[in-house]
């Protein structure tokens, strides 16, 4: 899509009281010597004088048979016809002719452009061919300042002006001496102040070729008749079904393999009944994929494209992902949404709530993966080597923020495999444990860790920060491993913690989480209505983790009430088997205590 910031300028058509509006990004109006309308412009007919009518009508009829691509083709000789009308150039007071030319498109700007031939190569060629004045409004590259340019002595490369040049304006009244870029801005301000124009921004979507010369794809429902031309396939003959082919090679005549399917190809023209042929081009797959998000709402509908009621219930789609498609597919999907909106099939003209520009994974040296370079990573090799799909998926989501590029790390998948293995092992230990005799302090710590994780992962996934969501799961897993040394047993707190752990990792590791979900006692899939909720009351922890050392070496971590006195913390520490083992029956000669943080027993 093209974006052009400029100004719409209104010109009075001499002797008619009518107005033509031209869009331009460079209002070098002291050099404007003609105006050109697109052949399809709505004012062509009313501005054409009787003397010019026959010539203009013939020219317009010939132009509308050409495609926009043909009309914009580089190197093509410029053609046009004079309408017989003139407009007034406000800044010079001169009357300039209005022409019709096929190089101007009705789809861009206002369909009318002002010809400033000393500024634009296309205008220079047009003015040269039809002997129109060429007025220099910016000094030439070698300091040329002559007002009128003689194309027999100077080429367009010697006189044309480019955006961003530093040459100064000349023959431009009050704007003389200004650097070109500054002069354009001042001129726009001047036109707005005078009421002659209004600043605006124009957008132009590039042409989209929707046909392909290939076998697969949706058939184009057109019958080509030598007498009637292109004819629509009658509604009662839709849909057109592709024939079964075993040879997919091109037909050799510029058509797809469908050109050889003669039984399918040759039909009767719906209009005249004569011999005709089906269109052998098929629709670009982009066309179908530009509305398939609606079909997902109603994939088995055999009567209509999709249920409008269902689409209106679920639209718009939460987000659109794909940097590679941001300049093509996304635009087409938005175009189709507006088309369906006009048909009343959907309510929302914008099909997606947000766009995610995702990064890529590159080779370890930063190069893009490619077949040519032979540096690709085969996912199946990684999966079949024993790591599995879950470890690969989790690594790709954990490697970097979604919007950033990251380099492939051969140690990444083994790392996430170990992480998932630790989840598996913790669940197995829990399932083989007995009913809990844990203290309230231990249970509170488990609830705190798991509720905190659920809150964090929920927020991060909603914000599309998948790497930090996985990091939060890892952090919780580490904390649960610490806590299980005090108590890993069948309890409400541990059941919630492990169910939440498995559910939170499910978007990244769907296979292992599904199996563990069933092992934890569920009969329905983890991927249906299983997302955990957290309780705010468990996020305000009344207990703290205190590191316990014996002779300066860490032996365990215990949970104690916040602000617990030294004697209480020492008593809790002495109950720990690992602390008791390293004390070896001796009493501490010295106790170093940092409230809420550290206890060191020196023997």
Coordinates of C-alpha atoms in Angstrom, one line a residue, residues 11-449:
X11 CA -9.3 24.9 -9.7
X12 CA -12.1 26.9 -11.2
X13 CA -13.0 25.8 -14.7
X14 CA -13.1 29.0 -16.8
X15 CA -16.6 30.1 -17.8
X16 CA -18.5 27.2 -16.2
X17 CA -18.6 27.8 -12.4
X18 CA -17.4 24.2 -12.0
X19 CA -14.4 23.1 -9.9
X20 CA -11.7 20.4 -10.5
X21 CA -9.8 19.1 -7.5
X22 CA -6.2 17.9 -8.0
X23 CA -4.1 16.0 -5.5
X24 CA -0.4 16.7 -5.4
X25 CA 2.5 16.1 -3.1
X26 CA 4.5 18.9 -4.7
X27 CA 2.5 22.0 -5.4
X28 CA 4.9 23.7 -7.8
X29 CA 2.0 25.7 -9.2
X30 CA 4.1 28.4 -10.8
X31 CA 5.2 25.7 -13.1
X32 CA 1.8 24.2 -13.8
X33 CA 0.9 24.5 -17.5
X34 CA -1.9 21.9 -17.9
X35 CA -4.2 19.6 -16.0
X36 CA -4.9 16.0 -16.8
X37 CA -8.0 13.9 -16.0
X38 CA -8.3 10.2 -15.9
X39 CA -10.5 8.8 -18.7
X40 CA -12.9 7.6 -16.1
X41 CA -13.1 10.9 -14.3
X42 CA -16.7 11.9 -13.7
X43 CA -16.2 15.4 -15.1
X44 CA -14.7 14.4 -18.5
X45 CA -18.0 14.4 -20.2
X46 CA -19.3 17.7 -18.9
X47 CA -15.9 19.5 -19.5
X48 CA -15.6 18.3 -23.1
X49 CA -16.7 21.0 -25.6
X50 CA -18.8 20.1 -28.6
X51 CA -15.8 20.6 -30.9
X52 CA -13.7 18.0 -29.0
X53 CA -16.5 15.6 -28.2
X54 CA -15.9 13.0 -30.9
X55 CA -12.2 12.8 -30.3
X56 CA -12.5 12.6 -26.5
X57 CA -15.2 9.9 -26.7
X58 CA -13.2 7.7 -29.0
X59 CA -10.1 8.1 -26.8
X60 CA -12.0 7.3 -23.6
X61 CA -13.6 4.2 -25.2
X62 CA -10.1 2.9 -26.2
X63 CA -8.6 3.6 -22.7
X64 CA -11.2 1.8 -20.7
X65 CA -10.3 -1.4 -22.5
X66 CA -6.8 -1.3 -21.1
X67 CA -5.8 -2.5 -17.7
X68 CA -4.2 -0.2 -15.1
X69 CA -0.9 -2.2 -15.6
X70 CA -0.9 -1.5 -19.3
X71 CA -1.7 2.2 -18.8
X72 CA 1.2 2.6 -16.3
X73 CA 3.7 0.6 -18.2
X74 CA 7.2 2.2 -18.3
X75 CA 8.5 3.4 -21.6
X76 CA 5.0 3.5 -23.1
X77 CA 4.4 6.6 -25.3
X78 CA 2.2 9.2 -23.6
X79 CA -1.1 9.9 -25.2
X80 CA -4.0 12.2 -24.5
X81 CA -6.7 14.5 -25.9
X82 CA -7.7 18.1 -25.1
X83 CA -11.1 18.6 -23.7
X84 CA -11.5 22.1 -24.9
X85 CA -11.8 23.5 -21.3
X86 CA -9.4 25.6 -19.2
X87 CA -8.9 26.2 -15.5
X88 CA -7.4 29.2 -13.8
X89 CA -4.0 28.9 -12.2
X90 CA -4.5 31.0 -9.0
X91 CA -0.9 32.0 -8.5
X92 CA -0.2 33.1 -12.1
X93 CA -3.6 34.1 -13.2
X94 CA -3.1 32.1 -16.5
X95 CA -5.7 29.8 -18.0
X96 CA -4.2 26.3 -18.5
X97 CA -5.8 23.5 -20.7
X98 CA -7.6 20.5 -19.3
X99 CA -6.6 17.2 -21.0
X100 CA -7.6 13.5 -20.7
X101 CA -4.7 11.0 -20.6
X102 CA -4.6 7.3 -19.8
X103 CA -1.5 7.5 -17.6
X104 CA -3.7 9.1 -14.9
X105 CA -5.7 6.6 -12.9
X106 CA -9.1 7.3 -11.3
X107 CA -8.2 5.1 -8.4
X108 CA -5.4 7.3 -7.1
X109 CA -5.9 10.7 -5.5
X110 CA -8.8 12.5 -7.1
X111 CA -8.2 11.2 -10.6
X112 CA -7.0 14.6 -11.7
X113 CA -3.4 15.8 -11.7
X114 CA -1.7 19.1 -12.4
X115 CA 1.0 19.0 -15.0
X116 CA 4.3 20.6 -13.9
X117 CA 6.6 19.3 -16.7
X118 CA 9.8 20.8 -15.3
X119 CA 9.2 18.7 -12.2
X120 CA 7.9 15.3 -13.4
X121 CA 9.4 13.0 -16.1
X122 CA 5.9 11.8 -17.2
X123 CA 4.7 15.4 -17.5
X124 CA 7.8 16.4 -19.4
X125 CA 7.3 13.7 -22.0
X126 CA 3.6 14.7 -22.3
X127 CA 4.3 18.4 -22.6
X128 CA 7.1 17.7 -25.2
X129 CA 4.8 15.6 -27.3
X130 CA 1.9 18.1 -27.3
X131 CA 4.1 21.3 -27.4
X132 CA 2.9 22.5 -24.0
X133 CA 5.0 25.1 -22.0
X134 CA 7.7 23.8 -19.6
X135 CA 8.3 26.3 -16.9
X136 CA 11.4 25.9 -14.6
X137 CA 10.5 26.5 -11.0
X138 CA 13.7 25.3 -9.4
X139 CA 17.2 26.1 -10.5
X140 CA 18.8 23.5 -12.7
X141 CA 21.7 21.3 -11.6
X142 CA 24.2 23.6 -13.1
X143 CA 22.5 26.8 -11.9
X144 CA 20.1 27.2 -14.9
X145 CA 17.5 29.8 -14.2
X146 CA 15.9 30.4 -17.6
X147 CA 12.1 30.4 -17.1
X148 CA 11.1 28.4 -20.1
X149 CA 12.8 25.1 -21.0
X150 CA 13.4 24.1 -24.6
X151 CA 13.1 20.3 -24.7
X152 CA 15.2 20.4 -27.9
X153 CA 18.1 21.7 -25.9
X154 CA 17.6 20.2 -22.5
X155 CA 16.6 16.6 -21.5
X156 CA 14.3 15.8 -18.6
X157 CA 17.3 14.6 -16.6
X158 CA 18.7 18.1 -16.8
X159 CA 15.5 19.9 -15.6
X160 CA 13.4 17.5 -13.5
X161 CA 13.2 18.0 -9.7
X162 CA 13.4 15.3 -7.2
X163 CA 12.0 15.1 -3.6
X164 CA 14.5 16.1 -1.0
X165 CA 16.8 18.1 -3.3
X166 CA 18.6 21.2 -1.8
X167 CA 18.3 23.4 -4.9
X168 CA 16.4 26.7 -4.5
X169 CA 13.1 27.7 -6.0
X170 CA 12.9 30.3 -8.8
X171 CA 10.2 31.8 -10.9
X172 CA 7.9 31.1 -8.0
X173 CA 6.9 34.6 -6.7
X174 CA 7.2 34.9 -2.9
X175 CA 8.7 31.4 -2.6
X176 CA 11.8 32.3 -4.7
X177 CA 15.0 31.4 -2.8
X178 CA 13.5 28.8 -0.6
X179 CA 15.0 25.3 -0.6
X180 CA 12.7 23.0 -2.5
X181 CA 11.4 20.9 0.5
X182 CA 10.8 24.0 2.6
X183 CA 9.1 25.7 -0.4
X184 CA 6.6 22.9 -0.8
X185 CA 5.5 23.1 2.8
X186 CA 5.2 26.9 2.6
X187 CA 3.2 26.6 -0.6
X188 CA 0.8 24.2 1.0
X189 CA 0.4 26.5 4.0
X190 CA -0.3 29.4 1.6
X191 CA -2.9 27.4 -0.4
X192 CA -4.7 26.4 2.8
X193 CA -4.6 30.0 4.1
X194 CA -6.1 31.3 0.9
X195 CA -8.9 28.6 0.9
X196 CA -7.7 27.1 -2.3
X197 CA -6.8 23.7 -0.9
X198 CA -6.7 21.3 2.0
X199 CA -3.9 19.1 3.3
X200 CA -4.7 15.4 3.0
X201 CA -3.1 11.9 2.9
X202 CA -3.8 9.5 0.1
X203 CA -3.5 5.7 0.2
X204 CA -3.3 3.3 -2.7
X205 CA -3.4 -0.4 -2.5
X206 CA -1.3 -2.1 -5.0
X207 CA -2.8 -4.3 -7.7
X208 CA -3.6 -7.8 -6.7
X209 CA -3.5 -10.6 -9.4
X210 CA -5.9 -13.2 -8.2
X211 CA -5.5 -15.8 -11.0
X212 CA -2.9 -18.5 -11.3
X213 CA -2.0 -20.9 -14.1
X214 CA -2.1 -24.1 -12.0
X215 CA -4.3 -27.0 -11.3
X216 CA -5.1 -26.5 -7.6
X217 CA -7.1 -23.6 -6.2
X218 CA -10.7 -22.5 -6.5
X219 CA -12.0 -22.5 -10.2
X220 CA -12.9 -19.1 -11.6
X221 CA -16.6 -19.5 -12.6
X222 CA -16.2 -18.0 -16.0
X223 CA -17.0 -19.4 -19.5
X224 CA -15.1 -17.9 -22.4
X225 CA -17.2 -17.7 -25.5
X226 CA -15.6 -16.6 -28.8
X227 CA -18.9 -14.7 -29.6
X228 CA -20.1 -13.4 -26.2
X229 CA -16.7 -13.0 -24.4
X230 CA -16.5 -13.9 -20.7
X231 CA -19.8 -15.2 -19.4
X232 CA -20.6 -16.0 -15.7
X233 CA -21.4 -19.7 -15.0
X234 CA -25.1 -19.8 -14.1
X235 CA -25.9 -20.0 -10.4
X236 CA -27.6 -23.4 -10.7
X237 CA -24.3 -24.9 -12.1
X238 CA -22.2 -23.8 -9.1
X239 CA -19.9 -24.8 -7.6
X240 CA -17.5 -25.6 -10.5
X241 CA -15.8 -28.8 -9.5
X242 CA -12.2 -29.5 -10.7
X243 CA -11.7 -32.7 -12.7
X244 CA -9.5 -35.5 -11.4
X245 CA -6.1 -35.3 -13.0
X246 CA -3.1 -37.5 -12.9
X247 CA -0.8 -35.4 -15.0
X248 CA -0.2 -31.9 -13.5
X249 CA 2.3 -30.6 -16.0
X250 CA 1.4 -27.3 -17.8
X251 CA -0.5 -27.7 -21.0
X252 CA 2.2 -25.9 -23.0
X253 CA 0.0 -23.2 -24.4
X254 CA 0.3 -20.8 -21.4
X255 CA -2.6 -22.5 -19.6
X256 CA -2.6 -24.8 -16.6
X257 CA -3.0 -28.5 -16.8
X258 CA -6.8 -27.9 -16.9
X259 CA -6.4 -27.0 -20.6
X260 CA -5.9 -30.7 -21.3
X261 CA -9.0 -31.9 -19.4
X262 CA -11.2 -31.5 -22.6
X263 CA -14.3 -33.2 -21.2
X264 CA -14.3 -30.6 -18.4
X265 CA -13.0 -27.7 -20.5
X266 CA -15.5 -27.7 -23.4
X267 CA -19.0 -26.5 -22.6
X268 CA -21.9 -24.6 -24.1
X269 CA -22.1 -20.9 -23.7
X270 CA -25.0 -20.0 -21.3
X271 CA -25.9 -16.9 -23.5
X272 CA -25.8 -18.0 -27.1
X273 CA -25.6 -21.8 -26.8
X274 CA -22.4 -22.0 -29.0
X275 CA -19.2 -23.8 -28.3
X276 CA -17.2 -22.3 -25.5
X277 CA -14.5 -23.2 -22.9
X278 CA -14.2 -22.9 -19.1
X279 CA -11.6 -20.6 -17.6
X280 CA -8.5 -22.6 -16.9
X281 CA -6.9 -20.2 -14.5
X282 CA -7.7 -20.8 -10.8
X283 CA -8.0 -18.3 -8.0
X284 CA -4.9 -17.5 -6.0
X285 CA -5.0 -19.2 -2.6
X286 CA -4.6 -15.8 -1.0
X287 CA -8.2 -15.1 -2.0
X288 CA -9.6 -18.0 -0.1
X289 CA -7.3 -17.5 2.9
X290 CA -8.4 -13.9 3.1
X291 CA -11.8 -14.9 4.5
X292 CA -11.2 -18.4 5.9
X293 CA -11.2 -17.0 9.5
X294 CA -15.0 -16.7 9.1
X295 CA -15.4 -20.2 7.7
X296 CA -13.7 -21.5 10.9
X297 CA -16.8 -20.4 12.7
X298 CA -19.0 -22.6 10.5
X299 CA -16.8 -25.1 8.6
X300 CA -19.5 -27.7 7.7
X301 CA -22.1 -25.3 6.2
X302 CA -23.2 -26.7 2.8
X303 CA -25.8 -24.0 2.1
X304 CA -23.9 -20.7 2.5
X305 CA -20.4 -19.3 2.8
X306 CA -20.8 -19.2 6.6
X307 CA -23.5 -18.4 9.1
X308 CA -23.8 -14.7 9.4
X309 CA -25.3 -15.2 12.9
X310 CA -22.3 -17.2 14.1
X311 CA -19.8 -14.8 12.6
X312 CA -21.4 -11.8 14.2
X313 CA -21.4 -13.7 17.6
X314 CA -17.7 -14.4 17.6
X315 CA -16.1 -11.6 15.6
X316 CA -13.6 -9.9 15.6
X317 CA -10.8 -12.4 15.7
X318 CA -8.5 -11.9 18.8
X319 CA -5.3 -11.3 16.9
X320 CA -3.5 -11.7 13.5
X321 CA 0.0 -13.2 13.5
X322 CA 2.5 -13.1 10.7
X323 CA 5.1 -10.5 9.8
X324 CA 5.6 -12.0 6.3
X325 CA 1.9 -11.3 5.5
X326 CA 1.6 -7.8 6.9
X327 CA 1.8 -6.1 3.5
X328 CA -0.3 -8.5 1.5
X329 CA -2.5 -11.0 3.2
X330 CA -3.5 -8.8 6.0
X331 CA -4.6 -6.1 3.6
X332 CA -6.6 -8.5 1.6
X333 CA -8.3 -10.0 4.7
X334 CA -9.3 -6.5 5.7
X335 CA -10.6 -5.8 2.2
X336 CA -12.7 -9.0 2.4
X337 CA -14.1 -8.0 5.8
X338 CA -15.3 -4.7 4.4
X339 CA -16.8 -6.5 1.4
X340 CA -18.7 -8.9 3.8
X341 CA -19.7 -5.8 5.9
X342 CA -21.4 -4.2 2.9
X343 CA -23.2 -7.5 2.2
X344 CA -24.4 -7.5 5.8
X345 CA -22.7 -10.8 6.6
X346 CA -20.6 -9.3 9.4
X347 CA -20.8 -6.3 11.7
X348 CA -17.2 -5.5 12.0
X349 CA -15.3 -3.8 9.1
X350 CA -12.0 -4.7 10.9
X351 CA -11.6 -8.5 11.2
X352 CA -8.9 -8.6 13.8
X353 CA -8.4 -6.9 17.2
X354 CA -4.7 -6.7 17.0
X355 CA -1.7 -7.6 14.9
X356 CA 1.4 -9.4 16.2
X357 CA 4.6 -8.9 14.3
X358 CA 6.5 -12.1 15.2
X359 CA 10.2 -12.6 14.8
X360 CA 12.0 -15.4 13.1
X361 CA 14.4 -18.1 14.3
X362 CA 17.6 -17.9 12.3
X363 CA 20.7 -20.2 12.0
X364 CA 23.2 -20.0 14.8
X365 CA 25.4 -17.7 12.7
X366 CA 22.4 -15.3 12.2
X367 CA 21.7 -16.3 8.6
X368 CA 18.2 -17.1 7.5
X369 CA 17.3 -20.8 7.2
X370 CA 17.0 -21.7 3.5
X371 CA 17.0 -24.8 1.3
X372 CA 19.7 -23.2 -0.9
X373 CA 22.1 -22.7 2.0
X374 CA 21.2 -26.2 3.3
X375 CA 21.2 -24.9 6.9
X376 CA 17.7 -25.8 7.8
X377 CA 16.7 -27.6 11.0
X378 CA 14.3 -30.5 10.5
X379 CA 11.7 -30.6 13.3
X380 CA 11.1 -34.3 12.7
X381 CA 14.7 -35.2 13.4
X382 CA 14.5 -33.4 16.7
X383 CA 11.2 -35.0 17.6
X384 CA 12.3 -38.5 16.6
X385 CA 15.6 -38.2 18.4
X386 CA 13.7 -38.6 21.7
X387 CA 13.1 -35.0 22.7
X388 CA 9.6 -35.0 21.3
X389 CA 7.4 -32.2 19.9
X390 CA 6.6 -30.6 23.3
X391 CA 10.3 -29.8 24.0
X392 CA 10.7 -28.3 20.6
X393 CA 7.5 -26.2 20.9
X394 CA 8.4 -25.0 24.4
X395 CA 11.9 -24.0 23.3
X396 CA 10.7 -22.0 20.4
X397 CA 8.3 -20.0 22.6
X398 CA 10.9 -19.6 25.4
X399 CA 13.9 -18.6 23.2
X400 CA 13.0 -14.9 22.9
X401 CA 10.1 -12.5 23.0
X402 CA 7.7 -13.2 20.2
X403 CA 8.4 -10.0 18.3
X404 CA 12.2 -10.5 18.3
X405 CA 14.4 -12.6 16.0
X406 CA 16.5 -15.2 17.8
X407 CA 19.4 -17.6 16.8
X408 CA 19.0 -21.3 16.9
X409 CA 20.6 -22.8 20.0
X410 CA 21.4 -26.5 19.8
X411 CA 21.2 -26.7 23.6
X412 CA 17.7 -25.1 23.7
X413 CA 15.6 -28.2 23.1
X414 CA 17.6 -30.4 25.6
X415 CA 17.0 -27.6 28.2
X416 CA 13.3 -27.5 27.8
X417 CA 13.2 -31.3 27.7
X418 CA 14.8 -31.4 31.1
X419 CA 12.3 -28.8 32.3
X420 CA 9.3 -30.9 31.1
X421 CA 10.9 -34.0 32.6
X422 CA 11.0 -32.3 36.0
X423 CA 7.3 -31.6 35.8
X424 CA 6.6 -35.2 34.9
X425 CA 8.7 -36.5 37.8
X426 CA 7.1 -34.2 40.3
X427 CA 3.6 -35.4 39.4
X428 CA 4.7 -39.0 39.6
X429 CA 6.2 -38.4 43.1
X430 CA 2.9 -36.7 44.1
X431 CA 0.8 -39.6 42.8
X432 CA 2.7 -42.1 44.8
X433 CA 2.7 -40.1 48.0
X434 CA 0.3 -40.4 51.0
X435 CA -2.2 -38.1 52.6
X436 CA -0.7 -35.0 54.0
X437 CA 0.3 -34.3 57.6
X438 CA 1.8 -31.0 56.5
X439 CA 1.7 -27.8 58.6
X440 CA -0.4 -24.9 57.6
X441 CA 2.9 -23.0 56.9
X442 CA 3.9 -25.6 54.3
X443 CA 0.5 -25.6 52.7
X444 CA 0.4 -21.8 52.6
X445 CA 3.8 -21.8 50.8
X446 CA 2.5 -24.2 48.1
X447 CA -0.6 -22.2 47.6
X448 CA 1.4 -18.9 47.4
X449 CA 3.8 -20.3 44.7

